[in-house]
Short mmCIF file of C-alpha atoms in Angstrom, two decimals:
data_model
loop_
_atom_site.label_atom_id
_atom_site.label_comp_id
_atom_site.label_asym_id
_atom_site.label_seq_id
_atom_site.Cartn_x
_atom_site.Cartn_y
_atom_site.Cartn_z
CA MET A 16 -2.68 24.96 4.21
CA ALA A 17 -1.71 22.35 5.76
CA GLY A 18 -0.51 21.24 1.79
CA ASN A 19 1.99 24.69 1.79
CA PHE A 20 4.18 22.84 4.66
CA LEU A 21 3.63 19.29 4.85
CA PRO A 22 3.53 16.22 2.68
CA ALA A 23 -0.26 14.64 2.82
CA ALA A 24 -0.76 11.19 3.38
CA LYS A 25 -2.69 8.06 1.69
CA LEU A 26 -6.04 6.70 3.42
CA THR A 27 -7.77 3.67 3.16
CA ALA A 28 -11.22 3.54 2.42
CA SER A 29 -12.41 3.23 5.98
CA GLY A 30 -9.70 6.08 6.81
CA ARG A 31 -6.57 4.21 8.25
CA PRO A 32 -2.76 5.18 6.58
CA VAL A 33 -1.66 3.60 3.16
CA LEU A 34 1.73 2.38 5.07
CA ASP A 35 4.76 2.54 3.23
CA SER A 36 6.68 -1.06 2.69
CA GLY A 37 8.37 -2.36 6.08
CA GLU A 38 6.94 0.78 8.06
CA VAL A 39 5.27 -0.21 11.22
CA GLU A 40 2.99 1.33 13.88
CA CYS A 41 4.53 2.25 17.20
CA SER A 42 1.79 5.00 19.01
CA LEU A 43 -1.21 6.73 18.48
CA LEU A 44 -2.53 9.10 20.20
CA SER A 45 -6.34 11.23 20.09
CA THR A 46 -7.19 14.99 20.38
CA VAL A 47 -3.71 15.54 19.34
CA ASP A 48 -2.40 19.74 18.31
CA LEU A 49 0.67 20.42 15.64
CA ILE A 50 1.59 23.34 15.54
CA SER A 51 4.30 25.63 15.39
CA GLU A 52 5.74 28.91 17.95
CA ASP A 53 8.45 29.98 15.45
CA LEU A 54 6.33 30.25 12.41
CA SER A 55 3.33 32.39 12.63
CA ALA A 56 2.12 31.23 8.30
CA PHE A 57 2.09 27.65 9.65
CA PRO A 58 -1.52 25.78 9.32
CA HIS A 59 -2.74 25.34 13.10
CA LEU A 60 -3.57 21.97 13.54
CA LYS A 61 -6.48 21.18 15.85
CA SER A 62 -7.47 18.01 17.97
CA GLY A 63 -6.27 15.19 15.38
CA LEU A 64 -5.23 11.25 15.38
CA LEU A 65 -1.48 11.07 15.61
CA ILE A 66 -0.11 7.92 14.68
CA LEU A 67 4.15 7.50 14.77
CA THR A 68 5.35 4.72 12.78
CA THR A 69 8.72 3.37 12.26
CA HIS A 70 8.78 5.97 9.01
CA ARG A 71 6.56 8.76 10.16
CA LEU A 72 4.52 10.78 12.60
CA LEU A 73 1.21 11.72 11.21
CA TRP A 74 -2.05 13.54 12.07
CA LEU A 75 -4.91 12.47 10.60
CA PRO A 76 -7.60 14.83 11.46
CA SER A 77 -10.65 14.58 13.22
CA ASP A 78 -13.96 15.59 11.27
CA SER A 79 -16.07 16.97 14.28
CA ASN A 80 -13.41 19.75 15.87
CA THR A 81 -11.22 20.00 12.04
CA PRO A 82 -13.78 21.25 9.65
CA ASN A 83 -11.99 22.82 7.41
CA ILE A 84 -9.01 20.88 7.23
CA THR A 85 -9.86 18.01 4.58
CA THR A 86 -6.25 16.64 4.11
CA ALA A 87 -4.40 14.18 6.42
CA VAL A 88 -0.22 15.06 6.59
CA TYR A 89 2.61 13.84 7.92
CA ILE A 90 6.22 14.61 9.07
CA PRO A 91 9.43 12.56 8.02
CA LEU A 92 11.09 10.59 10.56
CA SER A 93 14.34 11.02 8.71
CA THR A 94 13.32 15.22 8.71
CA ILE A 95 14.07 15.45 12.06
CA GLN A 96 16.58 17.46 13.16
CA HIS A 97 16.28 17.21 17.55
CA ILE A 98 14.04 16.15 19.86
CA PHE A 99 13.97 18.08 22.60
CA SER A 100 14.08 17.02 26.13
CA THR A 101 10.81 17.96 28.56
CA LYS A 102 10.99 20.57 30.86
CA LYS A 103 9.19 19.41 34.43
CA SER A 104 8.50 22.77 36.35
CA ILE A 105 5.61 24.14 38.05
CA LYS A 106 4.39 26.21 35.14
CA SER A 107 4.00 22.36 32.65
CA MET A 108 1.58 21.53 35.10
CA PHE A 109 -1.12 23.84 34.56
CA HIS A 110 -1.49 23.27 30.92
CA SER A 111 -1.12 20.26 28.22
CA PRO A 112 1.91 18.11 28.05
CA ARG A 113 3.65 19.47 25.06
CA ILE A 114 6.47 18.34 23.12
CA ARG A 115 8.90 19.57 20.53
CA PHE A 116 11.19 18.48 17.87
CA GLN A 117 13.93 20.17 14.81
CA VAL A 118 12.58 19.97 11.17
CA SER A 119 14.76 21.01 8.31
CA THR A 120 12.48 22.88 5.39
CA THR A 121 12.69 24.40 1.99
CA PRO A 122 12.89 28.08 2.58
CA GLU A 123 9.75 28.61 2.01
CA GLY A 124 9.03 26.16 5.05
CA GLN A 125 8.03 23.55 3.04
CA VAL A 126 9.11 20.37 5.18
CA SER A 127 11.53 18.28 3.18
CA GLU A 128 14.77 15.88 3.69
CA LYS A 129 17.28 17.72 1.74
CA GLY A 130 15.66 21.24 3.22
CA LEU A 131 18.47 23.85 4.18
CA LYS A 132 16.33 25.34 7.83
CA SER A 133 15.48 24.80 9.77
CA LEU A 134 11.59 24.80 11.68
CA VAL A 135 10.91 24.18 15.44
CA ILE A 136 7.40 21.78 15.28
CA THR A 137 5.16 21.67 18.21
CA LEU A 138 3.19 18.32 19.67
CA VAL A 139 -0.15 19.31 22.36
CA LEU A 140 -1.74 16.50 23.94
CA ARG A 141 -4.95 16.84 25.42
CA GLY A 142 -6.46 14.46 27.48
CA LYS A 143 -4.87 11.85 29.47
CA MET A 144 -1.78 9.76 27.69
CA ASP A 145 1.07 8.93 28.68
CA THR A 146 3.40 10.88 27.18
CA ASP A 147 7.32 10.03 28.49
CA SER A 148 5.98 6.21 26.93
CA PHE A 149 5.26 7.69 23.96
CA LEU A 150 8.49 10.53 24.12
CA GLY A 151 10.92 6.91 24.35
CA LYS A 152 8.81 5.66 21.41
CA PHE A 153 9.44 8.19 19.37
CA TRP A 154 12.76 8.81 20.03
CA ASP A 155 12.79 4.77 19.71
CA ALA A 156 11.49 4.88 16.50
CA TRP A 157 13.85 8.41 15.48
CA ARG A 158 17.43 6.79 15.79
CA GLY A 159 16.57 3.05 15.17
CA GLN A 160 16.38 4.57 11.23
CA ALA A 161 14.28 1.96 9.47
CA TRP A 162 13.20 4.81 6.92
CA GLU A 163 17.25 3.77 5.30
CA ALA A 164 17.19 -0.21 5.57
CA SER A 165 13.11 -0.63 4.09
CA GLY A 166 15.44 2.51 1.52
CA SER A 167 18.45 -0.14 0.85
CA ALA A 168 16.18 -2.97 0.85
CA THR A 169 15.19 -1.54 -2.57
CA GLU A 170 18.39 -1.27 -4.40
CA SER A 171 19.93 -3.88 -6.16
CA GLY A 172 23.48 -6.17 -5.49
CA SER A 173 23.93 -7.40 -2.34
CA GLY A 174 27.45 -4.54 -0.84
CA SER A 175 28.33 -4.97 2.40
CA ARG A 176 25.75 -1.43 2.77
CA SER A 177 22.88 -3.52 1.71
CA ARG A 178 24.03 -6.43 4.55
CA GLU A 179 23.92 -3.90 7.98
CA SER A 180 20.75 -2.16 6.89
CA SER A 181 19.00 -5.19 6.51
CA GLU A 182 19.83 -6.58 9.18
CA LEU A 183 19.00 -3.48 11.21
CA LEU A 184 15.44 -3.60 9.99
CA ALA A 185 15.41 -6.60 11.15
CA VAL A 186 16.87 -5.81 14.69
CA LYS A 187 13.83 -2.86 14.66
CA MET A 188 10.71 -4.90 12.20
CA PRO A 189 9.09 -7.46 14.43
CA VAL A 190 8.54 -10.48 12.90
CA VAL A 191 3.89 -10.28 12.38
CA GLY A 192 1.58 -11.81 9.79
CA VAL A 193 3.04 -14.39 7.61
CA SER A 194 4.48 -11.07 5.54
CA GLY A 195 6.84 -10.85 8.80
CA ILE A 196 7.20 -14.71 9.46
CA LEU A 197 8.20 -14.14 4.95
CA ARG A 198 10.60 -11.68 5.73
CA LYS A 199 12.43 -12.97 8.59
CA GLU A 200 12.68 -16.05 5.66
CA GLN A 201 14.58 -13.21 2.70
CA GLU A 202 16.90 -12.15 5.62
CA MET A 203 18.00 -15.75 5.88
CA TRP A 204 18.41 -16.60 2.26
CA GLU A 205 20.64 -13.09 2.51
CA SER A 206 22.86 -14.43 5.10
CA THR A 207 22.82 -17.96 2.68
CA ASP A 208 23.02 -16.03 -0.56
CA LYS A 209 26.39 -13.80 1.61
CA SER A 210 28.17 -17.73 2.65
CA LEU A 211 27.72 -18.71 -0.18
CA GLN A 212 29.51 -15.73 -2.08
CA ASP A 213 32.46 -14.94 0.55
CA ALA A 214 32.66 -19.23 0.55
CA PHE A 215 33.14 -19.78 -3.54
CA GLN A 216 35.46 -16.00 -4.35
CA ASP A 217 39.20 -17.67 -3.96
CA LEU A 218 37.15 -21.58 -4.90
CA ASN A 219 37.12 -20.83 -8.86
CA ALA A 220 37.70 -24.50 -9.56
CA LEU A 221 34.36 -25.39 -7.58
CA MET A 222 32.55 -22.33 -8.66
CA SER A 223 33.84 -24.23 -12.39
CA LYS A 224 31.92 -27.70 -11.04
CA ALA A 225 29.25 -26.77 -9.07
CA LYS A 226 27.64 -23.82 -10.90
CA GLU A 227 23.96 -25.61 -11.01
CA MET A 228 23.96 -25.09 -7.33
CA VAL A 229 24.98 -21.72 -7.37
CA VAL A 230 22.50 -20.91 -9.64
CA LEU A 231 19.75 -22.68 -7.91
CA ALA A 232 21.25 -20.31 -4.79
CA GLU A 233 20.56 -17.07 -6.50
CA ARG A 234 17.45 -18.67 -8.14
CA MET A 235 15.90 -19.20 -4.29
CA ARG A 236 16.84 -15.89 -3.02
CA LEU A 237 15.38 -14.18 -6.13
CA LYS A 238 12.47 -15.77 -5.83
CA LEU A 239 12.42 -14.03 -2.09
CA LEU A 240 13.32 -10.32 -3.35
CA SER A 241 10.98 -10.14 -6.07
CA GLY A 242 9.16 -8.54 -3.85
CA SER A 243 11.08 -5.68 -3.87
CA ASN A 244 13.68 -6.18 -7.37
CA ASN A 245 11.46 -7.31 -10.24
CA GLN A 246 14.09 -7.20 -12.50
CA THR A 247 13.88 -10.67 -13.76
CA SER A 248 13.31 -12.60 -16.66
CA GLY A 249 10.44 -13.84 -19.15
CA THR A 250 11.32 -17.16 -18.05
CA ASN A 251 12.09 -16.42 -13.87
CA ASP A 252 8.81 -14.82 -14.52
CA GLU A 253 6.84 -17.65 -14.46
CA ASP A 254 8.20 -19.25 -11.68
CA MET A 255 8.23 -16.03 -9.29
CA GLY A 256 6.06 -13.76 -10.33
CA THR A 257 6.02 -10.24 -10.65
CA LYS A 258 6.41 -7.17 -7.87
CA GLU A 259 2.65 -6.91 -7.79
CA GLU A 260 1.91 -10.22 -7.87
CA MET A 261 4.28 -10.53 -5.04
CA GLN A 262 2.91 -7.82 -2.50
CA ASP A 263 -0.99 -8.63 -3.60
CA TRP A 264 -0.29 -12.11 -2.27
CA LEU A 265 1.33 -10.54 1.13
CA LEU A 266 -1.65 -8.20 1.49
CA SER A 267 -4.12 -11.01 1.65
CA VAL A 268 -1.73 -13.19 3.90
CA GLY A 269 -0.27 -11.14 6.35
CA ILE A 270 -0.90 -7.10 8.02
CA ALA A 271 2.37 -5.65 8.27
CA SER A 272 1.55 -2.99 10.74
CA PRO A 273 -1.28 -5.43 13.15
CA VAL A 274 -3.88 -2.79 15.85
CA THR A 275 -2.59 -3.73 18.98
CA LYS A 276 -3.28 -2.82 22.55
CA GLU A 277 -0.21 -1.91 22.90
CA SER A 278 0.42 0.90 20.15
CA ALA A 279 -3.56 2.32 20.46
CA GLY A 280 -4.19 2.54 23.70
CA ALA A 281 -7.21 4.24 24.21
CA LEU A 282 -8.31 3.93 20.06
CA TYR A 283 -7.14 0.34 20.08
CA HIS A 284 -11.25 -0.58 18.83
CA GLN A 285 -11.13 2.22 16.89
CA GLN A 286 -8.16 1.62 14.92
CA LEU A 287 -9.08 -2.33 14.70
CA SER A 288 -11.75 -1.83 13.18
CA ARG A 289 -10.88 0.25 10.77
CA GLN A 290 -7.49 -1.80 9.88
CA LEU A 291 -11.21 -4.94 9.51
CA ALA A 292 -13.03 -2.72 7.82
CA ASP A 293 -9.70 -2.48 5.11
CA PHE A 294 -8.88 -6.37 5.36
CA VAL A 295 -12.82 -7.37 4.19
CA LYS A 296 -12.04 -6.27 1.59
CA LYS A 297 -11.41 -9.33 -1.04
CA PRO A 298 -12.70 -12.28 0.99
CA LEU A 299 -15.92 -10.18 0.79
CA GLU A 300 -14.82 -10.01 -3.75
CA ARG A 301 -14.14 -13.51 -3.54
CA ALA A 302 -17.03 -14.18 -1.10
CA GLY A 303 -19.95 -12.71 -3.08
CA GLY A 304 -20.17 -9.49 -1.41
CA MET A 305 -21.20 -11.44 1.68
CA ILE A 306 -19.02 -13.53 4.27
CA ASN A 307 -19.40 -15.74 7.46
CA LEU A 308 -18.09 -13.73 11.30
CA ILE A 309 -16.86 -16.69 11.93
CA ASP A 310 -14.25 -16.82 8.51
CA ILE A 311 -13.85 -13.46 8.36
CA TYR A 312 -12.30 -14.09 12.88
CA CYS A 313 -10.31 -17.46 11.06
CA LEU A 314 -9.03 -14.82 7.79
CA PHE A 315 -8.20 -11.58 10.24
CA ASN A 316 -6.10 -14.09 13.41
CA ARG A 317 -4.49 -15.87 9.99
CA ALA A 318 -2.78 -12.50 8.91
CA ARG A 319 -2.30 -11.11 12.62
CA GLY A 320 -0.10 -13.03 12.91
CA THR A 321 0.73 -13.47 16.21
CA GLU A 322 -1.20 -10.88 17.31
CA LEU A 323 -4.53 -12.04 18.06
CA ILE A 324 -7.60 -10.83 18.71
CA SER A 325 -10.50 -12.74 21.07
CA PRO A 326 -13.64 -12.01 19.07
CA ASP A 327 -15.33 -9.75 21.24
CA ASP A 328 -12.78 -7.24 20.26
CA LEU A 329 -13.80 -8.08 16.73
CA ARG A 330 -17.61 -8.18 17.56
CA GLN A 331 -16.50 -4.83 18.65
CA ALA A 332 -14.59 -3.77 15.66
CA CYS A 333 -17.85 -4.67 13.82
CA SER A 334 -20.22 -2.88 15.68
CA LEU A 335 -18.25 -0.20 15.45
CA TRP A 336 -19.12 0.13 11.09
CA GLU A 337 -22.10 1.47 12.07
CA LYS A 338 -20.87 5.51 13.54
CA PHE A 339 -17.66 4.99 9.90
CA ASP A 340 -18.68 6.07 6.76
CA ILE A 341 -17.72 2.76 5.14
CA PRO A 342 -19.12 0.61 2.71
CA VAL A 343 -19.20 -3.01 4.67
CA MET A 344 -21.41 -3.18 7.49
CA LEU A 345 -23.06 -6.29 10.05
CA ARG A 346 -25.18 -8.13 9.30
CA LYS A 347 -27.63 -11.00 11.85
CA PHE A 348 -29.80 -12.68 10.35
CA ASP A 349 -33.35 -13.98 12.30
CA SER A 350 -31.41 -17.24 13.08
CA GLY A 351 -28.93 -15.61 15.02
CA VAL A 352 -25.89 -15.97 12.47
CA MET A 353 -24.22 -12.79 11.74
CA VAL A 354 -21.82 -11.73 8.76
CA ILE A 355 -20.63 -9.19 7.36
CA GLN A 356 -21.62 -7.94 4.34
CA ASN A 357 -20.78 -5.01 1.27
CA LYS A 358 -23.61 -2.44 1.35
CA THR A 359 -24.67 -2.14 -2.28
CA HIS A 360 -24.82 -5.71 -1.71
CA SER A 361 -28.71 -6.27 -2.57
CA ASP A 362 -31.15 -9.38 -1.36
CA ASP A 363 -32.92 -9.70 -4.19
CA GLU A 364 -30.77 -9.73 -6.62
CA VAL A 365 -29.79 -13.18 -4.46
CA PHE A 366 -33.91 -13.90 -4.55
CA SER A 367 -34.69 -14.09 -7.65
CA ARG A 368 -31.29 -16.49 -8.69
CA ILE A 369 -33.11 -18.90 -5.90
CA ARG A 370 -36.51 -18.00 -7.78
CA SER A 371 -34.84 -19.24 -10.42
CA LEU A 372 -32.99 -22.49 -9.07
CA VAL A 373 -36.82 -23.42 -7.75
CA SER A 374 -37.90 -22.68 -11.05
CA LYS A 375 -36.38 -25.89 -12.65
CA PRO A 376 -38.40 -28.97 -13.19
CA ASP A 377 -35.81 -31.10 -11.70
CA ALA A 378 -36.16 -28.97 -8.42
CA LEU A 379 -40.32 -27.61 -9.01
CA ARG A 380 -40.68 -32.04 -8.08
CA THR A 381 -38.12 -32.70 -5.08
CA GLY A 382 -37.54 -29.09 -4.48
CA ILE A 383 -33.60 -27.31 -3.26
CA SER A 384 -31.47 -28.10 -0.27
CA ALA A 385 -29.25 -25.26 1.17
CA SER A 386 -26.45 -27.82 -0.97
CA ASP A 387 -27.80 -27.11 -4.74
CA ALA A 388 -28.17 -23.28 -3.72
CA ALA A 389 -24.28 -23.30 -2.67
CA MET A 390 -23.54 -23.86 -6.03
CA THR A 391 -25.90 -22.28 -7.58
CA LEU A 392 -25.32 -18.81 -5.42
CA GLY A 393 -21.00 -19.71 -4.92
CA VAL A 394 -21.65 -18.98 -0.98
CA ALA A 395 -20.56 -22.00 1.60
CA PRO A 396 -23.99 -24.01 2.43
CA ALA A 397 -24.17 -22.45 6.01
CA MET A 398 -24.78 -19.08 4.28
CA ALA A 399 -26.73 -20.57 1.49
CA LYS A 400 -29.41 -21.79 4.07
CA GLU A 401 -29.67 -18.56 5.56
CA TYR A 402 -30.43 -17.20 2.41
CA LEU A 403 -33.14 -20.52 2.42
CA LEU A 404 -34.51 -19.13 5.30
CA ALA A 405 -35.05 -15.11 4.42
CA ALA A 406 -36.84 -16.28 0.73
CA GLU A 407 -39.06 -18.04 2.69
CA GLY A 408 -39.81 -15.32 5.01
CA LYS A 409 -40.75 -12.95 1.62
CA GLY A 410 -42.72 -15.72 0.99
CA LEU A 411 -41.70 -17.26 -1.71
CA LEU A 412 -40.76 -20.34 -1.15
CA CYS A 413 -42.32 -23.04 0.86
CA ARG A 414 -39.91 -25.87 3.64
CA ASP A 415 -39.92 -29.48 4.32
CA VAL A 416 -38.43 -30.63 7.07
CA SER A 417 -37.46 -34.74 6.77
CA PRO A 418 -34.87 -36.58 8.04
CA ASP A 419 -32.92 -35.98 5.29
CA GLY A 420 -32.83 -31.98 5.96
CA PHE A 421 -34.23 -29.24 4.84
CA ARG A 422 -35.50 -29.04 1.79
CA PHE A 423 -37.30 -25.28 -0.13
CA HIS A 424 -40.09 -25.75 -2.49
CA ILE A 425 -41.21 -22.63 -5.10
CA ASN A 426 -44.46 -21.35 -2.61
CA LEU A 427 -47.47 -21.89 -4.08
CA PHE A 428 -49.97 -20.86 -2.44
CA PRO A 429 -49.68 -16.93 -4.28
CA GLU A 430 -51.48 -19.18 -7.32
CA ILE A 431 -54.57 -19.62 -5.09
CA SER A 432 -57.58 -17.74 -7.33
CA PRO A 433 -58.62 -14.82 -4.65
CA ASP A 434 -62.06 -15.18 -5.75
CA ASP A 435 -62.20 -19.03 -5.11
CA ARG A 436 -60.22 -20.54 -2.56
CA TYR A 437 -60.86 -24.05 -3.90
CA LEU A 438 -59.79 -23.70 -7.35
CA VAL A 439 -56.00 -22.68 -8.35
CA LYS A 440 -55.08 -19.98 -11.33
CA ASP A 441 -54.63 -22.92 -14.25
CA HIS A 442 -51.39 -20.44 -15.63
CA GLY A 443 -48.25 -19.45 -14.45
CA ILE A 444 -45.68 -21.73 -11.79
CA TYR A 445 -48.93 -24.04 -10.98
CA SER A 446 -48.99 -25.20 -14.70
CA MET A 447 -45.06 -25.00 -14.47
CA TRP A 448 -45.16 -27.90 -11.56
CA ILE A 449 -48.28 -29.72 -12.76
CA SER A 450 -45.98 -29.77 -15.94
CA ALA A 451 -43.05 -31.19 -14.38
CA VAL A 452 -45.13 -33.51 -11.69
CA SER A 453 -47.17 -35.37 -14.42
CA SER A 454 -43.79 -35.97 -16.29
CA SER A 455 -42.06 -37.53 -13.83
#
């Protein structure tokens, strides 16, 4: 099995890889085999999705082509010892392009950074793709050693080695989303902290007089670094937040590695669809299980920073959800309004709450508006109106259109006696309506 040789990669609910801190996707290729011609026991991973990041080389299985492989695996770039150049020959023109690289392994064959043995792994690129472009990105990611910068950023202290690694990371990592902007701010404060320390190193007298300024500068630095250093006091936690709170906030307002056409190529809409499915999870929870497509478009583009997408890209990404086993779906109301909702979202529960609202004495007399329903359902008025129209289509409500707008009333027509259309039942909702109107 692949797990005996390669570490397993964690995936999101939509099948996207869970990236490490500071990790960014560089390139994606489909229908790629991952094999080793040197070790017969090494598994033959066929026709999977290959994702190159700044830290790892991930291989994700294809459900249709690899029924026996259920786990995504990866190769840390830190374990790679050498990348072999491709040889152009007449023979190579008649078979799929291959990229070979050498990794360090344990005596048992497990890929490991501290391995004493080596193994040559081969990537077989099937289909039409730019092999030279991918190989160039592969070389750049391996030489960049961004994983070292990410590791040193989490260590305490501000020595020269840590600062040099942070500077290397700043060069290799693009600025995307709010998290990218905060990372630039973090680098700026680290540079400011270094200048403060150098300036005050030989000025003890000034440091003693400017103690408050030094404390303020240090607190500002720790606030931006609190995501990587959580060793603060209880008082500082109140001002700066814990590490977990900072990480949750970054995830809600910025995507560290947005899917782009440059990195994903032909897989752009497919991977964008999966990333969008992961992103909408928290907004849906806050919106009660359903959110307008326009609102998601604004939130998603804000999180992507400068890597904006078009409305057509968003709609295509949502339409692909039908092909994936994910818990969200795109829904279109009869009025044409499009929303994103959880598959577990129940309209019956919403209709029950609407029925309770319109059955109140005040609502029986004057009806309810979309704003009234929005306050009860905890959604935007535009979404509440769609719910009310859907309830009208189910026969629960009747609509009254006036210069003041739409107002919805409880439907009293089911209260008419089936034996005599001129008689109305003297019990149930009709009697409640008579009592409410009579008391007004």
